[in-house]
Coordinates of N, CA and C and ligand atoms in Angstrom, one line a residue:
X1 N 30.4 -49.2 -12.4 CA 31.1 -49.4 -11.1 C 31.2 -47.8 -10.2
X2 N 31.3 -47.0 -11.0 CA 31.4 -45.5 -10.2 C 29.9 -45.3 -9.5
X3 N 28.7 -45.4 -10.3 CA 27.7 -45.2 -9.7 C 27.4 -46.0 -8.3
X4 N 27.5 -47.3 -8.6 CA 27.4 -48.5 -7.5 C 28.6 -48.0 -6.3
X5 N 29.7 -47.6 -6.5 CA 30.3 -47.2 -5.4 C 30.0 -45.9 -4.5
X6 N 29.5 -45.1 -5.8 CA 28.8 -43.6 -4.7 C 27.7 -44.0 -4.2
X7 N 26.5 -45.0 -4.6 CA 25.6 -45.2 -4.0 C 25.6 -46.1 -2.6
X8 N 26.7 -46.9 -2.8 CA 27.0 -47.9 -1.6 C 27.5 -47.0 -0.4
X9 N 28.5 -45.5 -0.8 CA 28.9 -44.8 -0.1 C 27.7 -44.0 0.7
X10 N 26.9 -43.5 -0.1 CA 25.8 -42.7 0.0 C 25.1 -43.5 1.2
X11 N 24.7 -45.0 1.0 CA 23.9 -45.5 2.1 C 24.7 -45.3 3.3
X12 N 26.0 -45.7 3.6 CA 26.6 -46.0 4.5 C 26.8 -44.5 5.3
X13 N 27.2 -43.7 4.4 CA 27.7 -41.9 5.4 C 26.8 -40.9 5.1
X14 N 25.8 -40.9 3.8 CA 25.3 -40.0 3.6 C 26.4 -38.8 2.9
X15 N 27.3 -39.1 2.3 CA 28.1 -37.8 2.1 C 28.2 -37.5 0.6
X16 N 28.3 -38.7 -0.2 CA 28.4 -38.2 -1.5 C 27.2 -39.2 -2.3
X17 N 26.4 -38.2 -3.2 CA 25.3 -38.9 -3.8 C 25.4 -38.4 -5.5
X18 N 25.3 -39.6 -6.2 CA 25.8 -39.3 -7.4 C 24.6 -38.4 -8.0
X19 N 25.1 -37.6 -8.8 CA 24.1 -36.7 -9.3 C 23.5 -37.1 -11.0
X20 N 24.7 -37.4 -11.6 CA 24.5 -37.9 -13.3 C 25.6 -38.0 -13.7
X21 N 25.5 -38.8 -15.1 CA 26.9 -39.0 -15.5 C 26.7 -37.8 -16.7
X22 N 28.0 -37.5 -17.2 CA 28.1 -36.5 -18.4 C 28.8 -37.4 -19.3
X23 N 28.1 -37.2 -20.7 CA 28.6 -38.2 -21.6 C 28.4 -37.0 -22.8
X24 N 29.5 -37.2 -23.9 CA 29.6 -36.5 -25.0 C 28.6 -37.3 -26.3
X25 N 28.3 -38.3 -25.9 CA 27.5 -39.2 -26.8 C 25.7 -38.8 -26.7
X26 N 25.3 -37.9 -27.3 CA 24.0 -37.3 -27.1 C 23.0 -38.2 -27.2
X27 N 23.1 -39.5 -27.9 CA 21.8 -40.5 -28.0 C 22.1 -40.9 -26.5
X28 N 22.8 -40.8 -25.6 CA 22.9 -41.4 -24.1 C 21.8 -40.6 -23.4
X29 N 21.9 -39.1 -24.1 CA 20.8 -38.3 -22.9 C 19.9 -38.9 -22.2
X30 N 19.7 -38.9 -21.2 CA 18.4 -39.3 -20.3 C 18.5 -40.9 -19.9
X31 N 19.4 -41.3 -20.4 CA 19.6 -43.1 -20.2 C 19.8 -43.2 -18.8
X32 N 19.5 -44.2 -18.1 CA 19.7 -44.4 -16.9 C 20.5 -45.5 -16.7
X33 N 21.7 -45.6 -15.7 CA 22.5 -46.9 -15.6 C 22.9 -46.6 -13.9
X34 N 22.4 -47.8 -13.4 CA 22.6 -48.1 -11.9 C 21.9 -46.8 -11.3
X35 N 20.8 -46.5 -11.9 CA 19.6 -45.6 -11.4 C 20.3 -44.0 -11.4
X36 N 21.4 -44.0 -12.2 CA 21.9 -42.6 -12.5 C 21.8 -42.2 -13.8
X37 N 20.8 -41.0 -14.1 CA 20.9 -40.9 -15.3 C 21.9 -39.9 -16.3
X38 N 22.0 -40.1 -17.4 CA 22.9 -39.2 -18.3 C 22.1 -37.6 -18.3
X39 N 23.1 -36.8 -17.9 CA 22.5 -35.3 -17.9 C 23.0 -34.5 -18.7
X40 N 23.7 -34.9 -19.4 CA 24.4 -34.0 -20.5 C 25.9 -34.1 -21.0
X41 N 26.4 -33.4 -22.1 CA 27.8 -33.6 -22.3 C 28.7 -33.0 -21.4
X42 N 30.0 -33.5 -21.3 CA 31.2 -33.1 -20.8 C 31.1 -31.7 -20.4
X43 N 31.0 -30.8 -21.3 CA 31.0 -29.2 -21.5 C 30.0 -28.8 -20.4
X44 N 28.9 -29.5 -20.3 CA 27.8 -28.8 -19.6 C 28.1 -28.8 -17.8
X45 N 29.0 -29.5 -17.3 CA 29.3 -29.4 -16.0 C 28.9 -28.4 -15.5
X46 N 29.4 -27.2 -15.9 CA 29.3 -25.9 -15.1 C 27.9 -25.5 -14.9
X47 N 27.0 -25.8 -16.2 CA 25.6 -25.5 -16.3 C 24.9 -26.2 -15.2
X48 N 24.9 -27.5 -15.3 CA 24.3 -28.4 -14.2 C 24.5 -28.0 -13.0
X49 N 25.8 -27.8 -12.5 CA 26.0 -27.4 -11.0 C 27.6 -26.8 -11.0
X50 N 27.7 -25.9 -10.2 CA 28.7 -25.2 -10.0 C 29.3 -25.9 -8.6
X51 N 28.8 -26.8 -7.9 CA 29.1 -27.1 -6.3 C 29.4 -28.5 -6.7
X52 N 29.1 -29.3 -7.7 CA 29.3 -30.7 -8.0 C 30.8 -31.2 -8.1
X53 N 31.2 -32.1 -7.4 CA 32.5 -32.5 -7.8 C 32.5 -33.8 -8.8
X54 N 33.3 -34.0 -9.7 CA 33.5 -34.7 -10.8 C 34.6 -35.8 -10.6
X55 N 34.1 -37.0 -11.1 CA 35.1 -38.0 -11.4 C 35.2 -38.6 -12.9
X56 N 36.4 -38.8 -13.4 CA 36.4 -39.1 -14.7 C 36.5 -40.5 -15.0
X57 N 35.5 -41.5 -15.1 CA 35.5 -42.6 -15.0 C 35.6 -43.4 -16.5
X58 N 36.8 -42.9 -16.9 CA 37.4 -43.5 -18.3 C 38.7 -44.1 -18.3
X59 N 38.5 -45.5 -18.7 CA 39.5 -46.8 -18.3 C 40.5 -46.3 -19.0
X60 N 40.9 -45.7 -20.2 CA 41.8 -45.8 -20.7 C 42.8 -44.3 -20.3
X61 N 44.0 -44.6 -20.0 CA 44.6 -43.4 -19.1 C 44.8 -42.3 -20.0
X62 N 45.3 -42.1 -21.2 CA 45.5 -41.0 -22.1 C 44.2 -40.1 -22.3
X63 N 43.3 -40.9 -22.4 CA 41.7 -40.0 -22.3 C 41.6 -39.5 -21.5
X64 N 41.5 -40.2 -20.2 CA 41.1 -39.9 -18.7 C 42.0 -38.5 -18.5
X65 N 43.3 -38.5 -18.7 CA 44.1 -37.4 -18.2 C 43.8 -36.1 -19.2
X66 N 43.5 -36.6 -20.6 CA 43.2 -35.5 -21.2 C 41.9 -34.7 -20.6
X67 N 40.8 -35.8 -20.2 CA 39.6 -35.1 -20.0 C 39.5 -34.3 -18.8
X68 N 40.6 -35.2 -17.7 CA 40.7 -34.4 -16.3 C 41.5 -33.1 -16.6
X69 N 42.3 -33.0 -17.4 CA 43.0 -31.8 -17.5 C 42.0 -30.7 -18.1
X70 N 41.6 -31.1 -19.0 CA 40.6 -29.9 -19.4 C 39.6 -29.4 -18.2
X71 N 38.8 -30.2 -17.7 CA 37.9 -30.0 -16.8 C 39.1 -29.2 -15.3
X72 N 40.2 -29.8 -15.1 CA 41.2 -29.0 -14.0 C 41.1 -27.6 -14.5
X73 N 41.7 -27.5 -15.7 CA 42.0 -26.0 -16.2 C 40.5 -25.1 -16.3
X74 N 39.3 -25.5 -16.1 CA 38.2 -25.0 -16.2 C 37.7 -24.6 -14.6
X75 N 38.5 -25.2 -13.5 CA 38.2 -24.9 -12.1 C 37.2 -26.1 -11.6
X76 N 37.2 -27.3 -12.3 CA 36.6 -28.3 -11.9 C 37.0 -28.8 -10.5
X77 N 35.9 -29.1 -9.8 CA 36.6 -30.0 -8.4 C 36.1 -31.3 -8.6
X78 N 37.2 -32.1 -7.9 CA 37.3 -33.3 -8.4 C 36.9 -34.3 -6.9
X79 N 36.3 -35.3 -6.8 CA 35.8 -36.1 -5.9 C 36.7 -37.2 -5.8
X80 N 37.0 -37.7 -4.7 CA 37.7 -39.1 -4.8 C 36.7 -40.0 -4.2
X81 N 36.6 -41.4 -4.9 CA 35.5 -42.4 -4.5 C 36.1 -43.3 -4.1
X82 N 35.2 -43.9 -2.9 CA 36.0 -45.0 -2.5 C 34.9 -45.6 -2.1
X83 N 34.6 -47.3 -2.9 CA 33.6 -48.1 -2.4 C 33.7 -48.4 -0.6
X84 N 32.8 -48.4 0.0 CA 32.7 -48.8 1.4 C 33.6 -50.0 1.7
X85 N 33.5 -51.1 0.8 CA 34.3 -52.2 1.3 C 35.8 -52.2 0.8
X86 N 36.3 -51.0 0.3 CA 37.8 -50.9 0.0 C 38.3 -50.6 1.5
X87 N 39.5 -51.1 1.9 CA 40.2 -51.0 3.2 C 41.3 -50.2 2.9
X88 N 41.5 -49.0 3.7 CA 42.5 -48.1 3.3 C 43.2 -47.6 4.7
X89 N 44.5 -48.0 5.0 CA 45.2 -47.5 6.0 C 45.2 -45.9 6.1
X90 N 45.1 -45.6 7.4 CA 44.8 -44.2 7.8 C 45.7 -43.1 7.4
X91 N 47.1 -43.6 7.3 CA 47.9 -42.7 6.6 C 47.9 -42.3 5.1
X92 N 47.1 -43.2 4.5 CA 47.3 -43.3 3.0 C 46.8 -41.9 2.5
X93 N 47.6 -41.4 1.3 CA 47.3 -40.0 0.9 C 46.4 -40.6 -0.7
X94 N 45.5 -40.0 -0.7 CA 44.7 -40.4 -2.1 C 44.6 -39.1 -3.0
X95 N 44.8 -38.8 -4.1 CA 44.5 -37.7 -4.6 C 43.3 -37.4 -5.2
X96 N 43.1 -36.1 -5.9 CA 41.7 -35.6 -6.3 C 41.5 -36.6 -7.7
X97 N 40.1 -37.0 -7.7 CA 39.6 -37.5 -8.9 C 39.7 -39.1 -8.9
X98 N 40.4 -39.6 -7.6 CA 40.8 -40.9 -7.6 C 39.6 -42.1 -7.2
X99 N 40.0 -43.1 -7.7 CA 38.7 -44.2 -7.7 C 38.8 -45.4 -7.0
X100 N 38.3 -46.0 -5.9 CA 39.0 -47.2 -5.4 C 37.6 -47.9 -5.6
X101 N 37.7 -49.2 -6.3 CA 36.7 -50.2 -6.2 C 36.5 -51.0 -5.2
X102 N 35.4 -51.6 -5.3 CA 35.0 -52.7 -4.4 C 36.1 -53.6 -4.0
X103 N 36.5 -53.7 -2.9 CA 37.5 -54.9 -2.5 C 39.2 -54.4 -2.5
X104 N 39.3 -53.4 -2.6 CA 40.8 -52.7 -3.0 C 41.0 -52.4 -1.2
X105 N 42.6 -53.0 -1.6 CA 43.1 -52.7 0.0 C 44.4 -52.0 -0.4
X106 N 44.5 -50.7 0.4 CA 46.0 -50.0 0.1 C 46.5 -50.0 1.7
X107 N 47.7 -50.3 2.1 CA 48.4 -50.4 3.1 C 49.1 -49.2 3.7
X108 N 49.7 -49.3 4.8 CA 50.2 -48.0 5.1 C 51.2 -47.6 4.7
X109 N 51.4 -46.1 4.7 CA 52.5 -45.2 3.8 C 52.4 -45.3 2.6
X110 N 51.3 -45.4 1.9 CA 51.3 -45.4 0.5 C 50.8 -44.1 -0.1
X111 N 50.9 -43.8 -1.3 CA 50.5 -42.6 -1.7 C 49.9 -42.9 -3.2
X112 N 49.0 -42.3 -3.4 CA 48.0 -42.7 -4.5 C 47.8 -41.3 -5.2
X113 N 48.0 -41.2 -6.4 CA 48.3 -39.8 -7.4 C 46.6 -39.2 -7.4
X114 N 46.8 -38.5 -8.3 CA 45.3 -37.9 -8.7 C 44.8 -38.9 -10.1
X115 N 43.5 -38.7 -10.1 CA 43.1 -39.5 -11.2 C 43.2 -40.9 -11.7
X116 N 43.3 -41.6 -10.4 CA 43.9 -43.0 -10.6 C 42.9 -44.0 -10.4
X117 N 42.6 -44.9 -11.1 CA 41.7 -46.0 -10.8 C 42.5 -47.4 -10.1
X118 N 42.1 -47.8 -9.1 CA 42.3 -48.8 -8.6 C 41.0 -49.8 -8.5
X119 N 41.1 -51.0 -9.5 CA 40.2 -51.4 -10.0 C 39.7 -52.7 -9.1
X120 N 38.4 -53.4 -9.4 CA 37.9 -54.2 -8.2 C 39.2 -55.2 -7.6
X121 N 39.1 -55.3 -6.3 CA 39.8 -56.4 -5.7 C 41.5 -56.1 -5.8
X122 N 41.9 -54.9 -6.2 CA 43.6 -54.8 -6.4 C 44.1 -54.3 -4.8
X123 N 45.3 -54.9 -5.0 CA 45.8 -54.7 -3.5 C 47.3 -54.0 -3.7
X124 N 47.5 -52.9 -3.0 CA 48.7 -52.1 -3.2 C 49.4 -52.2 -1.6
X125 N 50.5 -52.6 -1.4 CA 50.8 -52.8 -0.3 C 51.9 -51.8 0.3
X126 N 52.3 -51.8 1.5 CA 52.8 -50.8 2.2 C 53.9 -50.0 1.6
X127 N 53.8 -48.6 1.6 CA 54.9 -47.6 1.3 C 55.0 -47.9 -0.3
X128 N 54.0 -48.0 -1.0 CA 54.0 -47.6 -2.7 C 53.7 -46.5 -2.9
X129 N 53.9 -46.3 -4.1 CA 53.7 -44.9 -4.6 C 53.1 -44.9 -6.0
X130 N 51.9 -44.5 -6.2 CA 51.1 -44.5 -7.6 C 51.1 -43.0 -8.3
X131 N 51.7 -42.8 -9.4 CA 51.5 -41.5 -9.9 C 50.5 -41.2 -10.6
X132 N 50.1 -39.8 -10.9 CA 49.0 -39.5 -11.5 C 48.4 -40.4 -12.8
X133 N 47.3 -40.6 -12.9 CA 46.5 -41.0 -14.2 C 46.8 -42.8 -14.2
X134 N 47.3 -43.4 -13.4 CA 47.6 -44.7 -13.2 C 46.2 -45.7 -13.3
X135 N 46.2 -46.8 -13.7 CA 45.1 -47.6 -13.7 C 45.7 -49.0 -13.5
X136 N 45.2 -49.3 -12.1 CA 45.7 -50.8 -11.9 C 44.4 -51.7 -12.0
X137 N 44.3 -52.9 -13.0 CA 43.6 -53.6 -13.2 C 42.6 -54.3 -12.2
X138 N 41.6 -55.2 -12.7 CA 41.0 -55.8 -11.3 C 42.1 -56.9 -10.8
X139 N 42.0 -57.0 -9.5 CA 42.7 -58.2 -9.2 C 44.7 -58.2 -8.8
X140 N 44.8 -57.0 -9.3 CA 46.1 -56.7 -9.1 C 46.9 -56.9 -7.9
X141 N 48.0 -57.4 -7.7 CA 48.8 -57.4 -6.7 C 50.0 -56.8 -6.5
X142 N 50.2 -56.0 -5.7 CA 51.5 -55.1 -5.8 C 52.1 -55.2 -4.3
X143 N 53.5 -55.7 -4.1 CA 54.2 -55.8 -3.1 C 54.4 -54.4 -2.3
X144 N 55.0 -54.2 -1.5 CA 55.6 -52.8 -0.9 C 56.4 -52.5 -1.4
X145 N 56.5 -51.3 -1.3 CA 57.8 -50.4 -2.0 C 57.6 -50.1 -3.3
X146 N 56.6 -50.6 -3.8 CA 56.5 -50.6 -5.4 C 56.4 -49.2 -6.0
X147 N 56.7 -48.4 -7.1 CA 56.8 -47.3 -7.6 C 56.1 -47.4 -9.1
X148 N 54.9 -46.7 -9.2 CA 54.1 -47.1 -10.4 C 54.1 -45.5 -10.9
X149 N 54.9 -45.3 -12.0 CA 55.0 -43.9 -12.5 C 53.6 -43.4 -13.0
X150 N 53.7 -42.2 -13.5 CA 52.4 -41.5 -14.4 C 51.7 -42.6 -15.4
X151 N 50.6 -42.4 -15.4 CA 49.9 -43.0 -16.6 C 50.1 -44.5 -16.9
X152 N 50.5 -45.3 -16.2 CA 50.9 -46.7 -16.3 C 49.6 -47.6 -16.1
X153 N 49.6 -48.5 -17.0 CA 48.4 -49.5 -16.6 C 48.9 -50.9 -16.4
X154 N 48.8 -51.4 -15.5 CA 48.9 -52.6 -15.0 C 47.5 -53.5 -15.0
X155 N 47.8 -54.7 -16.1 CA 46.4 -55.6 -16.5 C 46.0 -56.5 -15.4
X156 N 45.0 -56.9 -15.7 CA 44.2 -57.7 -14.9 C 45.0 -58.8 -14.2
X157 N 44.7 -58.9 -12.8 CA 45.5 -60.1 -12.2 C 47.1 -60.3 -12.4
X158 N 47.6 -59.4 -12.8 CA 49.3 -58.9 -12.5 C 49.8 -58.8 -11.3
X159 N 51.2 -59.4 -11.2 CA 51.5 -59.3 -9.8 C 52.9 -58.3 -10.0
X160 N 53.3 -57.4 -9.0 CA 54.4 -56.6 -9.1 C 55.1 -57.0 -7.9
X161 N 56.5 -57.4 -7.9 CA 57.2 -57.8 -6.6 C 57.7 -56.8 -5.9
X162 N 57.6 -56.6 -4.8 CA 58.4 -55.7 -3.9 C 59.3 -54.8 -4.6
X163 N 59.4 -53.4 -4.2 CA 60.3 -52.5 -4.6 C 60.7 -52.2 -6.2
X164 N 59.7 -52.8 -7.0 CA 59.9 -52.6 -8.2 C 59.2 -51.5 -9.1
X165 N 59.8 -51.0 -9.9 CA 59.3 -49.7 -10.6 C 58.6 -50.0 -11.9
X166 N 58.0 -49.5 -12.1 CA 57.0 -49.5 -13.4 C 56.6 -48.1 -13.9
X167 N 57.4 -47.8 -15.2 CA 57.7 -46.5 -15.7 C 56.5 -46.0 -16.5
X168 N 56.7 -44.8 -16.8 CA 55.5 -43.7 -17.1 C 55.1 -44.5 -18.5
X169 N 53.6 -44.2 -18.2 CA 52.7 -44.6 -19.6 C 53.0 -46.0 -20.0
X170 N 53.8 -46.8 -19.3 CA 54.1 -48.4 -19.7 C 52.9 -49.2 -19.6
X171 N 52.7 -50.4 -20.2 CA 51.8 -51.2 -20.2 C 52.2 -52.6 -19.5
X172 N 51.5 -53.1 -18.6 CA 52.1 -54.5 -18.1 C 50.7 -55.4 -18.5
X173 N 51.1 -56.7 -19.0 CA 50.1 -57.5 -19.6 C 49.4 -57.9 -18.2
X174 N 48.1 -58.6 -18.8 CA 47.1 -59.3 -17.7 C 48.1 -60.3 -17.5
X175 N 48.1 -60.7 -16.1 CA 48.7 -62.0 -15.7 C 50.1 -62.1 -15.6
X176 N 50.8 -61.1 -15.8 CA 52.3 -60.8 -15.8 C 52.9 -60.9 -14.2
X177 N 54.1 -61.2 -14.4 CA 54.6 -61.1 -13.0 C 56.0 -60.0 -13.0
X178 N 55.8 -59.1 -12.7 CA 57.1 -58.0 -12.9 C 58.2 -58.3 -11.7
X179 N 59.1 -58.6 -12.4 CA 60.2 -59.1 -11.5 C 61.6 -57.9 -11.5
X180 N 61.3 -57.3 -12.5 CA 62.6 -56.3 -12.8 C 61.7 -55.0 -13.4
X181 N 62.5 -53.9 -13.4 CA 61.8 -52.5 -13.7 C 61.2 -52.6 -15.2
X182 N 60.1 -52.0 -15.3 CA 59.6 -51.9 -16.4 C 59.7 -50.5 -17.2
X183 N 60.4 -50.2 -18.0 CA 60.9 -49.1 -19.1 C 59.5 -48.1 -19.0
X184 N 59.9 -47.1 -19.0 CA 58.8 -46.1 -19.5 C 58.4 -46.1 -20.9
X185 N 56.9 -46.2 -21.0 CA 56.4 -46.5 -22.5 C 56.7 -48.0 -23.1
X186 N 57.3 -48.8 -22.0 CA 57.3 -50.0 -22.9 C 55.9 -50.9 -22.5
X187 N 55.5 -52.1 -23.3 CA 54.9 -52.9 -22.8 C 55.5 -54.4 -22.7
X188 N 55.2 -54.8 -21.6 CA 55.6 -56.3 -20.7 C 54.5 -56.9 -20.5
X189 N 54.8 -58.2 -20.8 CA 54.0 -59.4 -20.3 C 54.9 -60.5 -20.1
X190 N 53.7 -61.4 -19.3 CA 54.4 -62.9 -19.1 C 55.1 -63.3 -17.6
X191 N 55.2 -64.3 -17.6 CA 56.1 -64.4 -15.9 C 57.1 -65.3 -16.4
X192 N 58.4 -64.5 -16.1 CA 58.4 -63.2 -15.6 C 58.1 -62.4 -16.7
X193 N 57.8 -61.2 -16.3 CA 57.3 -60.2 -17.6 C 58.5 -59.6 -18.1
X194 N 58.7 -60.0 -19.6 CA 59.6 -59.7 -20.4 C 58.9 -58.3 -21.6
X195 N 59.8 -57.6 -22.0 CA 59.4 -56.4 -22.9 C 58.9 -57.0 -24.2
X196 N 57.7 -56.5 -24.6 CA 57.1 -56.8 -25.9 C 57.8 -55.7 -26.8
X197 N 57.6 -54.6 -26.5 CA 57.9 -53.4 -27.3 C 57.8 -52.2 -26.6
X198 N 58.7 -50.9 -27.0 CA 58.8 -49.8 -26.4 C 58.3 -48.8 -27.5
X199 N 57.6 -47.7 -26.7 CA 57.0 -46.6 -27.2 C 55.7 -46.8 -28.0
Ligands
LIG201 C1 49.9 -57.1 -23.0 C2 48.9 -56.4 -23.7 C3 48.7 -54.9 -23.8 C4 49.4 -56.6 -25.3 O1 48.4 -56.1 -26.2 P1 48.6 -56.2 -27.9 O2 49.7 -55.1 -27.7 O3 47.7 -56.0 -28.3 O4 49.4 -57.6 -28.0 P2 48.7 -58.5 -28.9 O5 47.5 -59.4 -28.6 O6 49.2 -58.5 -30.3 O7 49.9 -60.2 -28.7 C5 51.4 -60.2 -28.9 C6 51.8 -61.0 -28.3 O8 52.0 -61.0 -26.9 C7 51.4 -61.9 -26.2 N1 50.6 -61.5 -25.2 C8 49.5 -60.6 -25.1 N2 49.2 -60.2 -23.8 C9 50.0 -61.2 -23.2 C10 49.7 -61.6 -21.8 N3 48.9 -60.5 -21.1 N4 50.4 -62.2 -21.1 C11 51.5 -62.9 -22.1 N5 51.5 -63.0 -23.2 C12 50.7 -62.0 -23.9 C13 50.4 -62.7 -27.4 O9 50.1 -63.8 -27.2 C14 51.5 -62.3 -28.6 O10 52.0 -63.6 -28.8 P3 52.9 -64.0 -29.9 O11 53.4 -62.7 -30.7 O12 53.7 -65.0 -29.9 O13 51.4 -64.5 -30.7 C15 47.6 -56.7 -23.5 O14 47.2 -58.3 -24.3 C16 47.2 -56.8 -22.0 O15 47.4 -57.9 -21.5 N6 46.5 -56.0 -21.7 C17 46.2 -55.6 -20.6 C18 44.7 -55.3 -20.4 C19 43.5 -55.3 -19.0 O16 44.0 -55.9 -18.0 N7 43.2 -54.1 -18.8 C20 42.8 -53.9 -17.5 C21 41.3 -53.3 -17.8 S1 40.0 -53.2 -16.6

């Protein structure tokens, strides 16, 4: 998905061209996916290019944060990637290394943190705030004024009613409807969403 978004953006405005994937699985070296080759392990970033920007395209939030923090501590530059079909209000702030997939909509006054994934067709309505390392799965619907704290995962097709809060490193199940606050580190699912466990 990341390569596809980059190619589409490259076709449209010629600003960002995918150079290659970095993957620690040595067996993937040289293999191509969406016409982009695996060029080496993550540690090889600075040998391959000092000027390139990087996006950590790992779905698991804790793993993505770990890799993001390692690269940041070594001075990596992060790109934020936006599929050309994404609709983003002009005043929206998007952090470093964040990725907006095809069909995403982010409405006015919203703030998206660093290293965030907004997956296919997700909508984030006005004045919402997403912390760093958040992942909204495909087709998530968020009302206005929602706050999603660092590292939370909202599963595919879930809905978050306006002005609700989703706590740090919590998980909201696919298809859930969040009608009240989800506590930090909780897993909640169902309609309305109920806490399955915490921690
Ligand atoms: C909610 C979720 C985190 C629970 O996963 P889990 O801890 O492995 O839970 P289990 O599969 O063991 O299920 C525990 C119980 O919750 C129920 N459950 C699981 N997911 C549910 C969901 N999305 N909605 C309603 N109930 C759910 C199960 O049926 C089970 O019920 P039971 O105890 O009565 O049998 C997971 O099912 C989920 O929805 N993850 C979202 C993944 C996603 O969309 N990621 C985006 C990737 S792009």
